[in-house]
Amino acid sequence: RRVEETDLKQWVQERLRAADVDVHFDWLSHLERQLNRDVIKPEEERQLMRAIREFREPGFYFTKFFELARSYRHYLLIRMRYRHHAQVDAFLQQWQPAYAHSAAASERLHQATLDIVKQYSQGATQSLQWEDWLTDVFYDEQMDGLNRYMALVRLTFIYFNYRQFEKLRDKFDYIDGLFARGKYYSRRLLVNYYGNRVLLHTKFREYDKAEYYGYLSIRDKNSDYIMYVNNLGAVLLRQKKYGEALGLMRAAYPEMKATANMHNRIGFVAFYLKCLNANGQYDQAERYAENFLRAYKEEVFAYRWHIFFSAFLEALLKLEKYGKLTGVVRKHGLLQREKAYRNSANYLPTIPWYNAIAKYKEGELDSENLYHLMSSSMGRLREGLEGKRHQLEDLMQEMQPFVPGILNRIREELPLA
């Protein structure tokens, strides 16, 4: 029986390897190097010619394959291998329109990405104008798989920017069906897909599903591992699995220290601070935040200052260090920075509220001025409040012990149930 299980496992691994688009990419890259160095072997040429003859539809790395065939055509012609040259040339002539179609989409994807990322990070532009075109690319079966998947990733950004999460369900179900049929399979893509499903299910408060996909997304420690850990940690916090969330972050600490991606690193630190706060370890959160800010102040403000300071100020509020809290806000000009950040899709008035409550506790604001300050912050959220309703309620519950009467008045004014 053990032999049978070993044979079955080997058979499954071979099937997965044969379907893996990244294995195919490695093969294409190897042949490209062999051609460029004039050391391609006869068996490798036979494999390449077989792939050209059997080609039926654009695969995931179609443009890479087409460009390899184009290089091979040069290789053949200069060596006067006319029969093989004719076969490769016929392939290139037949698939040239498809290649041009994919290449043009790839170039336009870059322009779309500029708008999408700029809106996500700065709120300084719009990106919804790209929705229809990206949707067409995603569903275009004549398009290479890489462009199709890149279109899905960018649609995900757009729908998160505009909080139109429902539009993602059909698209995720569609790509799920492709994966189930073995199309566009790779472990890397599956991990990325799992990570995106975490975000989707979180937005619909389907936390059990989000946790399930979250643990799938961290099976591989790839370049996005810390980002997936951050997302899973956030899900565990929402489920009030505070000890599990803190254990997850601590287990991933070595990978965080090694990553060169400061966006992910600062996000990790912010969620680590949140986990410490959730577990009542406010002193440790304060010390860690101060040390990190001292070492990486420039990077914090260049990438994810809002989430970092939200977690830092929460620790100070829970420690009742109100004067220190307002001092941190004033020293780093956080309220001035908030004015530009209000256009962010995920904006909540967390920092102004922390600051206002601290001032109230220090006697710098009376209750009526505190109410008007917090209420006016709510007013700026009204237009996009529906998609933030649950997050805002979580924030209000967190602050309830400090100013219960004020928050009860705000709830009456703007019911969140």
Short mmCIF file of C-alpha atoms in Angstrom, two decimals:
data_model
loop_
_atom_site.label_atom_id
_atom_site.label_comp_id
_atom_site.label_asym_id
_atom_site.label_seq_id
_atom_site.Cartn_x
_atom_site.Cartn_y
_atom_site.Cartn_z
CA ARG A 1 0.00 0.00 0.00
CA ARG A 2 2.88 2.37 0.79
CA VAL A 3 4.28 1.79 -2.71
CA GLU A 4 0.86 2.53 -4.23
CA GLU A 5 0.58 5.76 -2.26
CA THR A 6 4.06 6.80 -3.39
CA ASP A 7 3.19 6.06 -7.01
CA LEU A 8 -0.06 8.01 -6.72
CA LYS A 9 1.72 10.98 -5.16
CA GLN A 10 4.33 10.92 -7.91
CA TRP A 11 1.62 10.73 -10.58
CA VAL A 12 -0.21 13.72 -9.08
CA GLN A 13 3.02 15.73 -8.87
CA GLU A 14 3.83 14.97 -12.51
CA ARG A 15 0.34 16.04 -13.62
CA LEU A 16 0.60 19.27 -11.66
CA ARG A 17 4.05 19.97 -13.03
CA ALA A 18 2.84 19.38 -16.58
CA ALA A 19 0.00 21.88 -16.07
CA ASP A 20 2.03 24.45 -14.13
CA VAL A 21 2.35 27.66 -16.17
CA ASP A 22 5.37 28.78 -14.15
CA VAL A 23 7.18 25.53 -14.96
CA HIS A 24 6.38 26.29 -18.60
CA PHE A 25 7.79 29.79 -18.17
CA ASP A 26 11.01 28.36 -16.73
CA TRP A 27 11.27 26.05 -19.74
CA LEU A 28 10.78 28.96 -22.14
CA SER A 29 13.39 31.03 -20.30
CA HIS A 30 15.85 28.14 -20.41
CA LEU A 31 15.41 27.72 -24.17
CA GLU A 32 15.79 31.47 -24.65
CA ARG A 33 19.15 31.36 -22.87
CA GLN A 34 20.21 28.33 -24.87
CA LEU A 35 19.37 30.06 -28.14
CA ASN A 36 21.08 33.31 -27.20
CA ARG A 37 24.24 31.42 -26.32
CA ASP A 38 24.03 29.12 -29.37
CA VAL A 39 24.08 26.03 -27.17
CA ILE A 40 20.57 24.69 -27.66
CA LYS A 41 20.58 20.87 -27.76
CA PRO A 42 18.93 18.71 -30.44
CA GLU A 43 16.42 17.29 -27.95
CA GLU A 44 15.50 20.80 -26.81
CA GLU A 45 14.93 21.81 -30.43
CA ARG A 46 12.69 18.79 -30.96
CA GLN A 47 10.66 19.77 -27.89
CA LEU A 48 10.33 23.33 -29.15
CA MET A 49 9.28 22.30 -32.64
CA ARG A 50 6.73 19.90 -31.16
CA ALA A 51 5.29 22.71 -29.03
CA ILE A 52 5.05 24.95 -32.11
CA ARG A 53 3.32 22.29 -34.21
CA GLU A 54 0.85 21.42 -31.43
CA PHE A 55 0.03 25.02 -30.49
CA ARG A 56 -3.76 25.60 -30.49
CA GLU A 57 -4.62 28.64 -28.35
CA PRO A 58 -2.89 31.44 -26.43
CA GLY A 59 -1.68 30.10 -23.12
CA PHE A 60 -0.70 31.95 -19.99
CA TYR A 61 2.73 32.99 -21.29
CA PHE A 62 1.75 33.17 -24.96
CA THR A 63 3.73 36.36 -25.67
CA LYS A 64 6.87 34.79 -24.19
CA PHE A 65 6.38 31.70 -26.35
CA PHE A 66 5.80 33.81 -29.48
CA GLU A 67 8.96 35.84 -28.85
CA LEU A 68 10.95 32.64 -28.33
CA ALA A 69 9.67 31.31 -31.66
CA ARG A 70 10.68 34.58 -33.31
CA SER A 71 14.22 34.24 -31.95
CA TYR A 72 14.29 30.63 -33.09
CA ARG A 73 13.34 31.71 -36.61
CA HIS A 74 16.48 33.87 -36.74
CA TYR A 75 18.51 30.98 -35.40
CA LEU A 76 17.22 28.64 -38.11
CA LEU A 77 17.50 30.99 -41.07
CA ILE A 78 21.13 31.96 -40.56
CA ARG A 79 21.92 28.25 -40.48
CA MET A 80 19.93 27.68 -43.70
CA ARG A 81 17.59 25.17 -42.07
CA TYR A 82 14.82 26.03 -44.49
CA ARG A 83 12.26 23.32 -43.65
CA HIS A 84 12.10 24.12 -39.93
CA HIS A 85 12.33 27.83 -40.71
CA ALA A 86 9.23 27.58 -42.92
CA GLN A 87 7.27 25.83 -40.15
CA VAL A 88 8.22 28.40 -37.53
CA ASP A 89 7.55 31.28 -39.93
CA ALA A 90 4.08 29.90 -40.68
CA PHE A 91 3.36 29.75 -36.94
CA LEU A 92 4.48 33.36 -36.50
CA GLN A 93 2.40 34.58 -39.43
CA GLN A 94 -0.69 32.78 -38.12
CA TRP A 95 -0.39 34.06 -34.54
CA GLN A 96 0.98 37.55 -35.23
CA PRO A 97 -2.46 39.24 -34.81
CA ALA A 98 -2.98 37.49 -31.47
CA TYR A 99 0.49 38.53 -30.35
CA ALA A 100 -0.13 42.15 -31.35
CA HIS A 101 -3.47 42.00 -29.52
CA SER A 102 -1.79 40.81 -26.30
CA ALA A 103 1.17 43.19 -26.59
CA ALA A 104 -1.13 46.19 -27.02
CA ALA A 105 -3.19 45.09 -23.99
CA SER A 106 -0.03 44.75 -21.91
CA GLU A 107 1.03 48.28 -22.77
CA ARG A 108 -2.39 49.70 -21.98
CA LEU A 109 -2.48 47.78 -18.71
CA HIS A 110 0.45 49.86 -17.55
CA GLN A 111 -1.49 53.10 -18.03
CA ALA A 112 -4.49 51.65 -16.23
CA THR A 113 -2.28 50.56 -13.37
CA LEU A 114 -0.86 54.06 -12.96
CA ASP A 115 -4.35 55.48 -12.42
CA ILE A 116 -5.49 52.60 -10.19
CA VAL A 117 -2.48 52.61 -7.87
CA LYS A 118 -2.45 56.41 -7.68
CA GLN A 119 -6.07 56.40 -6.58
CA TYR A 120 -5.46 53.60 -4.08
CA SER A 121 -2.42 55.22 -2.49
CA GLN A 122 -3.26 58.93 -2.80
CA GLY A 123 -6.93 59.25 -3.74
CA ALA A 124 -5.71 61.76 -6.29
CA THR A 125 -7.35 60.44 -9.46
CA GLN A 126 -10.15 58.20 -10.75
CA SER A 127 -9.92 54.67 -12.11
CA LEU A 128 -13.49 53.50 -12.74
CA GLN A 129 -13.11 54.49 -16.40
CA TRP A 130 -10.92 51.38 -16.83
CA GLU A 131 -13.55 48.93 -15.58
CA ASP A 132 -15.19 48.03 -18.91
CA TRP A 133 -11.92 47.61 -20.79
CA LEU A 134 -10.35 45.51 -18.04
CA THR A 135 -13.48 43.36 -17.89
CA ASP A 136 -13.23 42.77 -21.64
CA VAL A 137 -9.57 41.74 -21.27
CA PHE A 138 -10.38 39.39 -18.40
CA TYR A 139 -13.09 37.52 -20.33
CA ASP A 140 -11.24 37.57 -23.69
CA GLU A 141 -10.41 33.93 -24.47
CA GLN A 142 -8.14 35.03 -27.33
CA MET A 143 -5.97 36.97 -24.89
CA ASP A 144 -2.94 35.45 -23.16
CA GLY A 145 -3.55 34.29 -19.62
CA LEU A 146 -1.04 36.66 -18.05
CA ASN A 147 -2.90 39.74 -19.29
CA ARG A 148 -6.21 38.22 -18.26
CA TYR A 149 -5.04 37.58 -14.73
CA MET A 150 -3.40 41.01 -14.49
CA ALA A 151 -6.72 42.52 -15.54
CA LEU A 152 -8.46 40.67 -12.70
CA VAL A 153 -5.95 41.96 -10.16
CA ARG A 154 -6.53 45.52 -11.35
CA LEU A 155 -10.31 45.09 -11.31
CA THR A 156 -9.92 43.94 -7.72
CA PHE A 157 -8.12 47.20 -6.90
CA ILE A 158 -10.82 49.25 -8.65
CA TYR A 159 -13.70 47.57 -6.87
CA PHE A 160 -11.95 48.02 -3.55
CA ASN A 161 -11.26 51.66 -4.37
CA TYR A 162 -14.96 52.21 -5.05
CA ARG A 163 -16.20 49.63 -2.52
CA GLN A 164 -18.11 47.77 -5.25
CA PHE A 165 -17.25 44.35 -3.86
CA GLU A 166 -20.25 42.49 -5.25
CA LYS A 167 -18.90 42.87 -8.78
CA LEU A 168 -15.95 40.64 -7.86
CA ARG A 169 -17.96 37.55 -7.00
CA ASP A 170 -18.74 36.50 -10.59
CA LYS A 171 -15.19 37.17 -11.71
CA PHE A 172 -13.67 35.18 -8.86
CA ASP A 173 -16.08 32.32 -9.51
CA TYR A 174 -15.07 32.40 -13.19
CA ILE A 175 -11.33 32.21 -12.48
CA ASP A 176 -12.04 29.53 -9.88
CA GLY A 177 -13.64 27.46 -12.65
CA LEU A 178 -10.55 27.90 -14.83
CA PHE A 179 -8.30 26.74 -12.00
CA ALA A 180 -10.58 23.76 -11.35
CA ARG A 181 -10.15 22.69 -14.99
CA GLY A 182 -6.37 22.97 -14.67
CA LYS A 183 -6.13 26.09 -16.84
CA TYR A 184 -3.59 28.73 -15.81
CA TYR A 185 -2.57 26.54 -12.88
CA SER A 186 0.44 27.40 -10.76
CA ARG A 187 0.97 27.30 -7.02
CA ARG A 188 1.97 30.98 -7.13
CA LEU A 189 -1.24 32.06 -8.86
CA LEU A 190 -3.36 29.97 -6.52
CA VAL A 191 -1.74 31.59 -3.50
CA ASN A 192 -2.40 35.05 -4.96
CA TYR A 193 -5.99 34.06 -5.75
CA TYR A 194 -6.48 32.79 -2.19
CA GLY A 195 -5.10 36.07 -0.87
CA ASN A 196 -7.59 38.06 -2.95
CA ARG A 197 -10.47 35.87 -1.76
CA VAL A 198 -9.47 36.71 1.82
CA LEU A 199 -10.07 40.38 1.07
CA LEU A 200 -13.37 39.72 -0.69
CA HIS A 201 -14.85 37.55 2.07
CA THR A 202 -13.63 40.00 4.69
CA LYS A 203 -15.56 42.82 3.04
CA PHE A 204 -18.72 40.68 3.20
CA ARG A 205 -17.94 39.77 6.82
CA GLU A 206 -17.67 36.11 5.83
CA TYR A 207 -14.84 35.62 8.27
CA ASP A 208 -14.85 31.83 8.39
CA LYS A 209 -14.29 31.72 4.62
CA ALA A 210 -11.74 34.52 4.85
CA GLU A 211 -9.81 32.60 7.49
CA TYR A 212 -9.95 29.41 5.42
CA TYR A 213 -8.49 31.12 2.36
CA GLY A 214 -6.08 33.07 4.56
CA TYR A 215 -4.37 29.96 5.82
CA LEU A 216 -4.21 28.61 2.26
CA SER A 217 -2.54 31.85 1.16
CA ILE A 218 0.38 31.52 3.60
CA ARG A 219 1.36 27.96 2.69
CA ASP A 220 4.16 29.31 0.51
CA LYS A 221 6.64 31.87 1.79
CA ASN A 222 6.91 33.85 -1.43
CA SER A 223 7.59 37.55 -1.97
CA ASP A 224 4.00 38.42 -0.92
CA TYR A 225 3.99 36.20 2.16
CA ILE A 226 4.04 39.10 4.62
CA MET A 227 1.11 40.78 2.86
CA TYR A 228 -0.93 37.56 3.17
CA VAL A 229 0.04 37.23 6.84
CA ASN A 230 -1.13 40.80 7.42
CA ASN A 231 -4.50 40.07 5.82
CA LEU A 232 -4.99 36.86 7.77
CA GLY A 233 -3.97 38.61 10.98
CA ALA A 234 -6.66 41.24 10.36
CA VAL A 235 -9.26 38.50 9.87
CA LEU A 236 -8.28 36.76 13.11
CA LEU A 237 -8.55 40.07 14.97
CA ARG A 238 -12.05 40.60 13.61
CA GLN A 239 -12.98 37.14 14.85
CA LYS A 240 -11.56 38.09 18.26
CA LYS A 241 -8.98 35.30 17.99
CA TYR A 242 -6.46 37.60 19.57
CA GLY A 243 -3.98 35.03 20.83
CA GLU A 244 -3.97 33.19 17.50
CA ALA A 245 -3.44 36.46 15.63
CA LEU A 246 -0.49 37.44 17.81
CA GLY A 247 1.03 33.97 17.44
CA LEU A 248 0.70 34.22 13.66
CA MET A 249 2.49 37.57 13.56
CA ARG A 250 5.27 36.43 15.84
CA ALA A 251 5.83 33.28 13.78
CA ALA A 252 6.22 35.43 10.64
CA TYR A 253 8.55 37.93 12.31
CA PRO A 254 11.77 36.58 10.70
CA GLU A 255 10.25 36.92 7.21
CA MET A 256 9.16 40.47 8.04
CA LYS A 257 12.71 41.40 9.04
CA ALA A 258 14.04 39.97 5.77
CA THR A 259 11.58 41.61 3.37
CA ALA A 260 12.68 44.59 1.30
CA ASN A 261 9.06 45.63 0.70
CA MET A 262 8.55 48.51 3.12
CA HIS A 263 4.83 48.75 2.34
CA ASN A 264 4.35 45.20 3.59
CA ARG A 265 6.81 45.60 6.45
CA ILE A 266 5.10 48.69 7.84
CA GLY A 267 1.72 47.01 7.39
CA PHE A 268 3.03 44.04 9.36
CA VAL A 269 4.26 46.28 12.18
CA ALA A 270 0.89 48.05 12.32
CA PHE A 271 -0.99 44.76 12.61
CA TYR A 272 1.54 43.49 15.13
CA LEU A 273 0.82 46.58 17.24
CA LYS A 274 -2.91 45.92 16.86
CA CYS A 275 -2.40 42.34 18.01
CA LEU A 276 -0.45 43.52 21.05
CA ASN A 277 -3.22 46.01 21.84
CA ALA A 278 -5.90 43.34 21.43
CA ASN A 279 -4.04 41.15 23.91
CA GLY A 280 -3.72 43.99 26.41
CA GLN A 281 0.03 44.40 25.89
CA TYR A 282 -0.16 48.18 25.51
CA ASP A 283 3.22 48.96 27.07
CA GLN A 284 4.97 46.61 24.66
CA ALA A 285 3.05 48.12 21.72
CA GLU A 286 4.09 51.63 22.77
CA ARG A 287 7.77 50.69 23.06
CA TYR A 288 7.81 48.79 19.78
CA ALA A 289 6.08 51.63 17.90
CA GLU A 290 8.52 54.22 19.25
CA ASN A 291 11.57 52.14 18.37
CA PHE A 292 10.29 51.36 14.88
CA LEU A 293 9.37 54.98 14.21
CA ARG A 294 12.80 56.09 15.38
CA ALA A 295 14.46 53.71 12.92
CA TYR A 296 12.08 54.06 9.97
CA LYS A 297 10.34 57.42 10.27
CA GLU A 298 10.90 58.37 6.64
CA GLU A 299 9.60 55.02 5.38
CA VAL A 300 6.53 55.15 7.65
CA PHE A 301 5.43 58.46 6.15
CA ALA A 302 6.32 57.38 2.62
CA TYR A 303 4.15 54.26 2.78
CA ARG A 304 1.57 53.51 5.51
CA TRP A 305 1.65 56.22 8.12
CA HIS A 306 -2.11 56.18 8.81
CA ILE A 307 -2.43 52.54 9.80
CA PHE A 308 0.83 52.70 11.78
CA PHE A 309 -0.17 55.74 13.82
CA SER A 310 -3.71 54.43 14.31
CA ALA A 311 -2.26 51.41 16.11
CA PHE A 312 0.34 53.49 18.00
CA LEU A 313 -2.23 56.04 19.22
CA GLU A 314 -4.61 53.26 20.25
CA ALA A 315 -1.93 51.95 22.63
CA LEU A 316 -1.43 55.45 24.09
CA LEU A 317 -5.17 55.94 24.51
CA LYS A 318 -5.57 52.61 26.30
CA LEU A 319 -2.62 53.53 28.54
CA GLU A 320 -4.40 56.85 29.25
CA LYS A 321 -1.31 58.77 28.14
CA TYR A 322 -3.44 61.55 26.73
CA GLY A 323 -0.80 64.27 26.76
CA LYS A 324 1.69 62.06 24.99
CA LEU A 325 -0.94 61.12 22.41
CA THR A 326 -1.71 64.72 21.48
CA GLY A 327 2.02 65.43 21.48
CA VAL A 328 2.67 62.68 18.93
CA VAL A 329 -0.15 64.00 16.73
CA ARG A 330 1.20 67.54 16.94
CA LYS A 331 4.87 66.60 16.49
CA HIS A 332 4.26 64.67 13.29
CA GLY A 333 1.56 66.95 11.84
CA LEU A 334 -0.90 64.08 11.61
CA LEU A 335 -4.04 66.23 11.40
CA GLN A 336 -2.57 68.13 8.45
CA ARG A 337 -1.70 64.86 6.74
CA GLU A 338 -5.28 63.67 7.35
CA LYS A 339 -6.70 66.32 5.03
CA ALA A 340 -5.09 64.66 2.01
CA TYR A 341 -5.80 61.15 3.28
CA ARG A 342 -9.58 61.67 3.57
CA ASN A 343 -10.01 60.77 -0.10
CA SER A 344 -8.67 57.26 0.54
CA ALA A 345 -11.19 54.47 -0.01
CA ASN A 346 -10.55 53.03 3.45
CA TYR A 347 -10.55 56.30 5.37
CA LEU A 348 -12.03 56.48 8.84
CA PRO A 349 -11.54 59.44 11.23
CA THR A 350 -9.51 57.30 13.61
CA ILE A 351 -6.65 59.71 14.30
CA PRO A 352 -8.80 62.88 14.68
CA TRP A 353 -11.04 61.00 17.09
CA TYR A 354 -8.13 59.69 19.16
CA ASN A 355 -6.71 63.19 19.30
CA ALA A 356 -10.04 64.82 20.20
CA ILE A 357 -10.78 62.31 22.97
CA ALA A 358 -7.29 62.81 24.40
CA LYS A 359 -7.80 66.59 24.39
CA TYR A 360 -11.15 66.15 26.10
CA LYS A 361 -9.55 63.98 28.78
CA GLU A 362 -6.84 66.62 29.23
CA GLY A 363 -9.47 69.34 29.66
CA GLU A 364 -8.65 71.11 26.40
CA LEU A 365 -12.12 70.42 24.95
CA ASP A 366 -15.52 70.41 26.59
CA SER A 367 -18.08 67.73 25.78
CA GLU A 368 -20.07 69.89 23.36
CA ASN A 369 -17.02 70.82 21.29
CA LEU A 370 -15.93 67.18 21.32
CA TYR A 371 -19.34 66.12 20.04
CA HIS A 372 -19.31 68.66 17.22
CA LEU A 373 -15.77 67.74 16.22
CA MET A 374 -16.54 64.02 16.05
CA SER A 375 -19.92 64.56 14.41
CA SER A 376 -18.45 66.78 11.71
CA SER A 377 -15.93 64.03 10.91
CA MET A 378 -18.88 61.70 10.46
CA GLY A 379 -20.52 64.16 8.12
CA ARG A 380 -17.65 63.88 5.66
CA LEU A 381 -18.16 60.11 5.57
CA ARG A 382 -21.88 60.09 4.80
CA GLU A 383 -21.57 59.65 1.03
CA GLY A 384 -19.49 56.49 1.23
CA LEU A 385 -20.65 55.32 4.65
CA GLU A 386 -22.53 52.20 3.58
CA GLY A 387 -19.38 50.29 2.69
CA LYS A 388 -17.68 51.37 5.92
CA ARG A 389 -20.58 50.79 8.30
CA HIS A 390 -19.12 47.80 10.11
CA GLN A 391 -15.61 49.25 10.37
CA LEU A 392 -17.01 52.47 11.80
CA GLU A 393 -19.06 50.56 14.36
CA ASP A 394 -15.92 48.68 15.41
CA LEU A 395 -14.11 51.99 15.87
CA MET A 396 -16.97 53.42 17.93
CA GLN A 397 -17.11 50.35 20.15
CA GLU A 398 -13.38 50.66 20.78
CA MET A 399 -13.78 54.27 21.92
CA GLN A 400 -17.07 53.76 23.77
CA PRO A 401 -15.51 53.38 27.25
CA PHE A 402 -13.80 56.77 26.97
CA VAL A 403 -16.73 58.95 25.83
CA PRO A 404 -19.92 56.83 26.01
CA GLY A 405 -22.36 59.73 26.01
CA ILE A 406 -20.84 61.40 22.95
CA LEU A 407 -20.86 58.20 20.92
CA ASN A 408 -24.45 57.42 21.91
CA ARG A 409 -25.48 60.83 20.54
CA ILE A 410 -23.63 60.15 17.28
CA ARG A 411 -25.33 56.75 16.95
CA GLU A 412 -28.74 58.38 17.37
CA GLU A 413 -27.86 60.89 14.69
CA LEU A 414 -26.55 58.27 12.26
CA PRO A 415 -27.85 54.76 13.08
CA LEU A 416 -25.32 52.05 12.24
CA ALA A 417 -27.43 48.96 12.80
#
